[in-house]
mmCIF file of C-alpha atoms in Angstrom:
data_model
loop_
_atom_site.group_PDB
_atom_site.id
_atom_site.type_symbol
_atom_site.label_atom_id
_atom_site.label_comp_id
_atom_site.label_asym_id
_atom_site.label_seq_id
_atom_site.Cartn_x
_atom_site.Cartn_y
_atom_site.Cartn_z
ATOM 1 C CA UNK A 1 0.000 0.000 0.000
ATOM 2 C CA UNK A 2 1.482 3.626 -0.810
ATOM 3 C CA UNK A 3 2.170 5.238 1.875
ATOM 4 C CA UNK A 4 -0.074 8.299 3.212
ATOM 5 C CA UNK A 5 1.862 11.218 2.202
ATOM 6 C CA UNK A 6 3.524 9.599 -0.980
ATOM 7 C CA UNK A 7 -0.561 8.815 -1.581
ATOM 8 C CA UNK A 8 -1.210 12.955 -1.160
ATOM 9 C CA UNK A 9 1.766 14.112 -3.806
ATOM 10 C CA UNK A 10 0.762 11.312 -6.014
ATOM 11 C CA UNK A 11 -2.965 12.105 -6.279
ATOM 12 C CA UNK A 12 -2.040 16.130 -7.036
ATOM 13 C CA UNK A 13 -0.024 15.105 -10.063
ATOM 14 C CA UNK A 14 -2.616 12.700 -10.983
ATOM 15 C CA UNK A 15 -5.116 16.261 -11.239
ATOM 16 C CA UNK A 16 -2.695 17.580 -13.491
ATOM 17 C CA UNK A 17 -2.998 17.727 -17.307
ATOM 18 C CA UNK A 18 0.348 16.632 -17.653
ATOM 19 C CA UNK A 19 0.090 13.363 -15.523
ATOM 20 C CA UNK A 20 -3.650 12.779 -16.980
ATOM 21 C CA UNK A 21 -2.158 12.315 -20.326
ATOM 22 C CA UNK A 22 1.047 10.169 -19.746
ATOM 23 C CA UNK A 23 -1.392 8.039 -17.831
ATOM 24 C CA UNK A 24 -3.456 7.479 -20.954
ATOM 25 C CA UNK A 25 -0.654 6.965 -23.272
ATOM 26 C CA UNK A 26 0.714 4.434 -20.322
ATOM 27 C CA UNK A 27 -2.801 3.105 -20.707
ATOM 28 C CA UNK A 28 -3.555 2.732 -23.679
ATOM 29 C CA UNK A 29 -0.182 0.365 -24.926
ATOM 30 C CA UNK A 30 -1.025 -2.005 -22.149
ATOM 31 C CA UNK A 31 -4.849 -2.018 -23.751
ATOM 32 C CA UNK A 32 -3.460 -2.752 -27.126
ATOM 33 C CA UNK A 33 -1.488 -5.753 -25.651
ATOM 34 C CA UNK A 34 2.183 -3.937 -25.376
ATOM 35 C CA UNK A 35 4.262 -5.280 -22.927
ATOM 36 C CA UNK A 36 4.641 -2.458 -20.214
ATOM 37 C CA UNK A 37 6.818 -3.101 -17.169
ATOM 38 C CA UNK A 38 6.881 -3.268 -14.529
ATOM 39 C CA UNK A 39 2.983 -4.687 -14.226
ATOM 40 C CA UNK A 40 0.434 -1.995 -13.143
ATOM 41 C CA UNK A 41 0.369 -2.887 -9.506
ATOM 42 C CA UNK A 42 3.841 -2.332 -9.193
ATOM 43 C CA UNK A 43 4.612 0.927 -10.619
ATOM 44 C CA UNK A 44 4.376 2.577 -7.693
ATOM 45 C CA UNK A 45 6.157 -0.068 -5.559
ATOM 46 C CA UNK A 46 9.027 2.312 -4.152
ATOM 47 C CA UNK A 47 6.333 4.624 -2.467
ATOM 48 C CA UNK A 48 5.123 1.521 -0.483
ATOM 49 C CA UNK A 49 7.875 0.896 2.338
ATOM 50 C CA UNK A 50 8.662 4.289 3.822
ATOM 51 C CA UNK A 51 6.928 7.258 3.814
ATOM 52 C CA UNK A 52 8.030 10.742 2.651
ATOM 53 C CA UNK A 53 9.401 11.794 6.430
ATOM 54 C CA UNK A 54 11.461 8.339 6.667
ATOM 55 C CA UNK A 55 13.064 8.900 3.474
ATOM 56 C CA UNK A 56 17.052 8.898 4.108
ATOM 57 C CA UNK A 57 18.673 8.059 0.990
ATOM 58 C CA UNK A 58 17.587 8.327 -2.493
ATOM 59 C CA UNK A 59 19.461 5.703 -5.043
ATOM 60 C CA UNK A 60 18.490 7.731 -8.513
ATOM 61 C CA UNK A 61 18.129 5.227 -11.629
ATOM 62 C CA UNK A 62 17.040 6.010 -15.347
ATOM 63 C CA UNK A 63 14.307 3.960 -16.442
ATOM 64 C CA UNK A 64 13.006 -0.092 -15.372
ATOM 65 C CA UNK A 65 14.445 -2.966 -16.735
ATOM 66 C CA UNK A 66 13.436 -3.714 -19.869
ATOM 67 C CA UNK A 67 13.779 -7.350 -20.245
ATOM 68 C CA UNK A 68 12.215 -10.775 -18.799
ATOM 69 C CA UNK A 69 13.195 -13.766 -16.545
ATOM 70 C CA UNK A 70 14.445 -16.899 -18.076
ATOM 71 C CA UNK A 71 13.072 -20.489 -17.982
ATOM 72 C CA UNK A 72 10.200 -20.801 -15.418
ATOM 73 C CA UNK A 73 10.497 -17.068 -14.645
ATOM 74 C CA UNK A 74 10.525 -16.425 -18.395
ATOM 75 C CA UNK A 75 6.832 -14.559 -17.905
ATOM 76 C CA UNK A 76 8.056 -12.674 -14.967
ATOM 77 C CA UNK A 77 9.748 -8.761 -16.084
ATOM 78 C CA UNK A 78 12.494 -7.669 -14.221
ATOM 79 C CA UNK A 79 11.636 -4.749 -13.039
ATOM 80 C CA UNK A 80 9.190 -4.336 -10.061
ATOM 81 C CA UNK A 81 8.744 -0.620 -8.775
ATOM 82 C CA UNK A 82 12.052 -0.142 -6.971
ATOM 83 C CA UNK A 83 15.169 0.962 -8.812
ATOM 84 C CA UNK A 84 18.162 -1.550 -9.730
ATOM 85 C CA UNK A 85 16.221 -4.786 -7.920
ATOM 86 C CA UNK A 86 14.499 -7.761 -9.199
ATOM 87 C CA UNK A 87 12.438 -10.180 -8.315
ATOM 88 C CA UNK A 88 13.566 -13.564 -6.420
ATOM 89 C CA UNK A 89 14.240 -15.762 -8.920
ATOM 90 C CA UNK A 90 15.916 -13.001 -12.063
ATOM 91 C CA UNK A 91 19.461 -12.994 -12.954
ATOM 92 C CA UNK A 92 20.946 -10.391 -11.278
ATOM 93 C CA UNK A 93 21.167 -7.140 -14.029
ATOM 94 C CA UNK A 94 24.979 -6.230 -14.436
ATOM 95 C CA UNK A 95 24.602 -3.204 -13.140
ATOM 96 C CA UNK A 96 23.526 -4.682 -9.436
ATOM 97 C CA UNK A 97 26.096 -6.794 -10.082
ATOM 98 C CA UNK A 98 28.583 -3.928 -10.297
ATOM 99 C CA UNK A 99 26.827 -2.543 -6.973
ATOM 100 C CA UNK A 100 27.319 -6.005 -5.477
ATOM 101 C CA UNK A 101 31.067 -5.527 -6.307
ATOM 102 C CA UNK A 102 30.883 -2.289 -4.951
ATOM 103 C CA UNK A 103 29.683 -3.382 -1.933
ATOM 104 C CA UNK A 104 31.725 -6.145 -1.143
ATOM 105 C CA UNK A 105 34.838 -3.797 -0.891
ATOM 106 C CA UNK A 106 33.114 -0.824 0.904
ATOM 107 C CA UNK A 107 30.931 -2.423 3.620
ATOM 108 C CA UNK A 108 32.510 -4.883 6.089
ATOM 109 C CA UNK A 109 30.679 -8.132 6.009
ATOM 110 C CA UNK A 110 28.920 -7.450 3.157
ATOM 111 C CA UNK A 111 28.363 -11.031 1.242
ATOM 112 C CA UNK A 112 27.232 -10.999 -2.415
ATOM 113 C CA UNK A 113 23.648 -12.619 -2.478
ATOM 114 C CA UNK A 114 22.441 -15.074 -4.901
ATOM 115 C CA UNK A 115 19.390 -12.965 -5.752
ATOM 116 C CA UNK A 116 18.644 -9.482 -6.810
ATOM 117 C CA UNK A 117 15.921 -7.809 -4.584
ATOM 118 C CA UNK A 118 16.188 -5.047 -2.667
ATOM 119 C CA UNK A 119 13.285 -4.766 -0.715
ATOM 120 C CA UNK A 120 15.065 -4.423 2.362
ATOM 121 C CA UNK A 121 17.156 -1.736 1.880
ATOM 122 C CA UNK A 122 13.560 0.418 0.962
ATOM 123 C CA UNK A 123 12.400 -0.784 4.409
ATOM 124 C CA UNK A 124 15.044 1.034 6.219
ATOM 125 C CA UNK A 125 14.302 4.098 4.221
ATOM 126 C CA UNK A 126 16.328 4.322 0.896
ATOM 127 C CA UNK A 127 14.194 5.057 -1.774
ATOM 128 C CA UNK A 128 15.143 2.933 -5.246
ATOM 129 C CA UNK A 129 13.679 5.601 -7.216
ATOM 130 C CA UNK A 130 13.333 5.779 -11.346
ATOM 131 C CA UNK A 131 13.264 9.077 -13.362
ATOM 132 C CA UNK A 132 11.127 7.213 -15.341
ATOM 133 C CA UNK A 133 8.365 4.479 -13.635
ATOM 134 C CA UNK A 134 7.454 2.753 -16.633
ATOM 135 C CA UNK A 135 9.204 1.460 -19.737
ATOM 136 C CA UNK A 136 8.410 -0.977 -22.803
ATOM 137 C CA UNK A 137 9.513 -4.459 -22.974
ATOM 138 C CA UNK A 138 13.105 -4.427 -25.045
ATOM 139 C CA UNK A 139 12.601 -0.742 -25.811
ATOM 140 C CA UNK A 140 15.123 1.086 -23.337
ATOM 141 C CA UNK A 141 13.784 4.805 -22.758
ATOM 142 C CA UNK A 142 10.503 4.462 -24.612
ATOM 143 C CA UNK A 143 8.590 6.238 -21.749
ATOM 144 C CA UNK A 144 10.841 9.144 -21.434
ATOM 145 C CA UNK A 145 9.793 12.296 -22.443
ATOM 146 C CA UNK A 146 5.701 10.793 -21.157
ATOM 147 C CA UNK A 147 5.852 13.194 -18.007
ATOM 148 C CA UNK A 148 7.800 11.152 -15.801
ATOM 149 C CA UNK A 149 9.971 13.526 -15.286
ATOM 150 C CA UNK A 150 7.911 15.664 -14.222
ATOM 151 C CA UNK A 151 6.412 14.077 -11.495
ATOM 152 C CA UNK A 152 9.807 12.629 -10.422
ATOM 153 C CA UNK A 153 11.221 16.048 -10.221
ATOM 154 C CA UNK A 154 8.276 16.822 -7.760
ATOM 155 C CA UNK A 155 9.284 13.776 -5.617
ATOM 156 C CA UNK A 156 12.585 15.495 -5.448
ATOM 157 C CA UNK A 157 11.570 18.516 -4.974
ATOM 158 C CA UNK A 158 9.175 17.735 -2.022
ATOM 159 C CA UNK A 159 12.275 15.343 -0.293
ATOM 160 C CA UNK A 160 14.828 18.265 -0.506
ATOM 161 C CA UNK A 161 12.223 20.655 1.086
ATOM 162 C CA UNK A 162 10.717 18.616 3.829
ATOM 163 C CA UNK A 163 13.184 16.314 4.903
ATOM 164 C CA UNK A 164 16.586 17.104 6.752
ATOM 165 C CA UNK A 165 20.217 15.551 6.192
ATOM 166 C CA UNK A 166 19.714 13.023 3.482
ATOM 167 C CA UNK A 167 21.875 11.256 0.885
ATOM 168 C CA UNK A 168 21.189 11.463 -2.604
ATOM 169 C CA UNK A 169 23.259 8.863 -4.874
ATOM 170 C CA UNK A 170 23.474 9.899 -8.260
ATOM 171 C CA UNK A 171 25.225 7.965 -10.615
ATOM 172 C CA UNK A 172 25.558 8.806 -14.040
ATOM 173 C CA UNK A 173 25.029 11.867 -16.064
ATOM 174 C CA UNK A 174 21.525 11.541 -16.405
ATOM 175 C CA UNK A 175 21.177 11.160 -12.885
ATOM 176 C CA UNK A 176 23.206 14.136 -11.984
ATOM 177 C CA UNK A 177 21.054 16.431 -13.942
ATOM 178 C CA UNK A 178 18.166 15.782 -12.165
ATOM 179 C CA UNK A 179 19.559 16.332 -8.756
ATOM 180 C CA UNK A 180 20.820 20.437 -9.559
ATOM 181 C CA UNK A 181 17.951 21.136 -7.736
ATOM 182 C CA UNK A 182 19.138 19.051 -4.285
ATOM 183 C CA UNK A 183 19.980 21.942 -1.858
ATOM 184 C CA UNK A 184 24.588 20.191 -1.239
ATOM 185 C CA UNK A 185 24.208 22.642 1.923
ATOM 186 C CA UNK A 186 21.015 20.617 3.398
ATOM 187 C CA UNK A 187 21.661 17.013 2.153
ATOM 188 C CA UNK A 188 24.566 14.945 1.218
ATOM 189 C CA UNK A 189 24.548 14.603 -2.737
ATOM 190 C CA UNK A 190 26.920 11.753 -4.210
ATOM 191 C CA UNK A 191 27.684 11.847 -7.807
ATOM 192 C CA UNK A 192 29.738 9.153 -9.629
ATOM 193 C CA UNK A 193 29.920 7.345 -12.414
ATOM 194 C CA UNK A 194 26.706 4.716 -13.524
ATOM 195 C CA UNK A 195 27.609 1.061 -12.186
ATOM 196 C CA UNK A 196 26.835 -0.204 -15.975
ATOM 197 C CA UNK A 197 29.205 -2.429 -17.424
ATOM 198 C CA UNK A 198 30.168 0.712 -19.800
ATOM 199 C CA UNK A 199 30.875 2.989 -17.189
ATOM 200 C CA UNK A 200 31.418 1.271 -13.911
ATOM 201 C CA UNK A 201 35.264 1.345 -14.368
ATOM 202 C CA UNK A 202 35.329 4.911 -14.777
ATOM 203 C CA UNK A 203 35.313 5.582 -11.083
ATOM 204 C CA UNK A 204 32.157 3.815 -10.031
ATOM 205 C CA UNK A 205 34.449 0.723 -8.259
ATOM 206 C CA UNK A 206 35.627 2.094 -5.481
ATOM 207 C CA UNK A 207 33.225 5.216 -4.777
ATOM 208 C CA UNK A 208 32.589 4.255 -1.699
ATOM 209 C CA UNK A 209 29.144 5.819 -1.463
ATOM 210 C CA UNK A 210 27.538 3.535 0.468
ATOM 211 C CA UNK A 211 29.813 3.743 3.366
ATOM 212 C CA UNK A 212 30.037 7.488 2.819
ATOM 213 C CA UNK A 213 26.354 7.502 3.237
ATOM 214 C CA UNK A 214 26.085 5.668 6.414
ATOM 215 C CA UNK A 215 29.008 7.943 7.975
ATOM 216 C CA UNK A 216 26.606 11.010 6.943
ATOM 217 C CA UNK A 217 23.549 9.456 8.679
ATOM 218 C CA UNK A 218 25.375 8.801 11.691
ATOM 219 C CA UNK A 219 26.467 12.562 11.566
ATOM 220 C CA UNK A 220 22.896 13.486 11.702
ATOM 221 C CA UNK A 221 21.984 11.203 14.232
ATOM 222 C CA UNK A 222 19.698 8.844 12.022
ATOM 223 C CA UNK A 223 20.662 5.233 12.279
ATOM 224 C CA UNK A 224 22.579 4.056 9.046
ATOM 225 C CA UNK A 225 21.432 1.432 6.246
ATOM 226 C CA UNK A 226 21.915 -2.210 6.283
ATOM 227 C CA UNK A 227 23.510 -2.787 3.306
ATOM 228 C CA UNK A 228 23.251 -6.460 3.324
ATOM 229 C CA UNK A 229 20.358 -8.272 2.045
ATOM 230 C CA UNK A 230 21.642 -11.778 1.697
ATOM 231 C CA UNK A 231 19.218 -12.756 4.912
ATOM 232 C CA UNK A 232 16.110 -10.856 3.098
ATOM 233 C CA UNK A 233 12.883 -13.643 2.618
ATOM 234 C CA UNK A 234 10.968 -14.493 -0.298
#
């Protein structure tokens, strides 16, 4: 269930012209049998865990995962509402496996997990957000340029005004455009490189942004993130 504030923001977009007609274009390819992920009920998925007040750190991504699971999960899309996770059950994208890499060198006792969902890390108040919340299957970027942005940049926006001493993590230069508007006095902003495959070598490895993002928290007297999720349920 979305979360009582997130609920508020999200129904004043939904008044707006803007938001009215991405959500019929969004609409309408799922009516004429286009595959859009991630699956209606989970578009909204990283609004569900934390609400806007318990928001610490915000992990910025581009658009879902485009692509499907493989043998029995062949049905199942990758994507599901929070940024860089999947399902239990999908091969881990390269880029989490980058961030898995990442991980293991920056946060003591972190152990790389056989699966891909990050649930847990939204329950302690990270929010896996997308610029973009919807996307068509094996069409990277199709949605942009709907009004995503738009309403992404308010859930910015209404983060950098109304909460105090967060992280932002923005990787890439996509990323890093949308967050000129983060108030660096307020909130800890983190840019690096995108944890692609393409990129990831270009300073990504060895950014250390996870642990620099728990030493912040602790500085503001909020309790840091559990990075590990290799004891997370299905």
């Amino acid at each position: 269930m979305i979360q009582l504030n997130w609920q508020k923001l999200i129904e004043q977009e939904q008044s707006q012209d803007y938001f009215c007609q991405l959500q019929e274009k969004v609409a309408e390819q799922r009516a004429q049998g286009i595959s859009v992920f991630p699956k209606q009920s989970d578009v909204y998925c990283a609004f569900e865990h934390q609400d806007l007040a318990d928001i610490k750190v915000v992990i910025l991504g581009q658009d879902p995962y485009h692509g499907v699971g493989k043998g029995e999960y062949k049905d199942q899309p990758q994507a599901h509402g929070l940024a860089f996770s999947v399902q239990h059950g999908i091969k881990i994208p390269p880029s989490l496996v980058n961030i898995y890499k990442e991980l293991s060198t920056d946060i003591d006792g972190f152990i790389t997990p056989e699966h891909g969902n990050l649930t847990s890390w939204a329950q302690q108040g990270v929010l896996l957000l997308n610029t973009v919340l919807t996307v068509q299957q094996g069409l990277a970027h199709s949605h942009a340029k709907l009004g995503w942005e738009q309403f992404t940049d308010q859930v910015i926006s209404k983060i950098n005004q109304q909460n105090e001493g967060c992280v932002f993590i923005l990787w890439g230069a996509h990323a890093q455009k949308k967050g000129r508007t983060i108030d660096g006095k307020k909130h800890l902003v983190l840019n690096g490189p995108h944890p692609s495959p393409l990129s990831a070598y270009r300073g990504f490895f060895g950014c250390q942004h996870f642990s620099k993002a728990n030493a912040w928290l602790e500085l503001q007297g909020k309790t840091s993130i559990d990075w590990r999720v290799v004891n997370q349920n299905k």
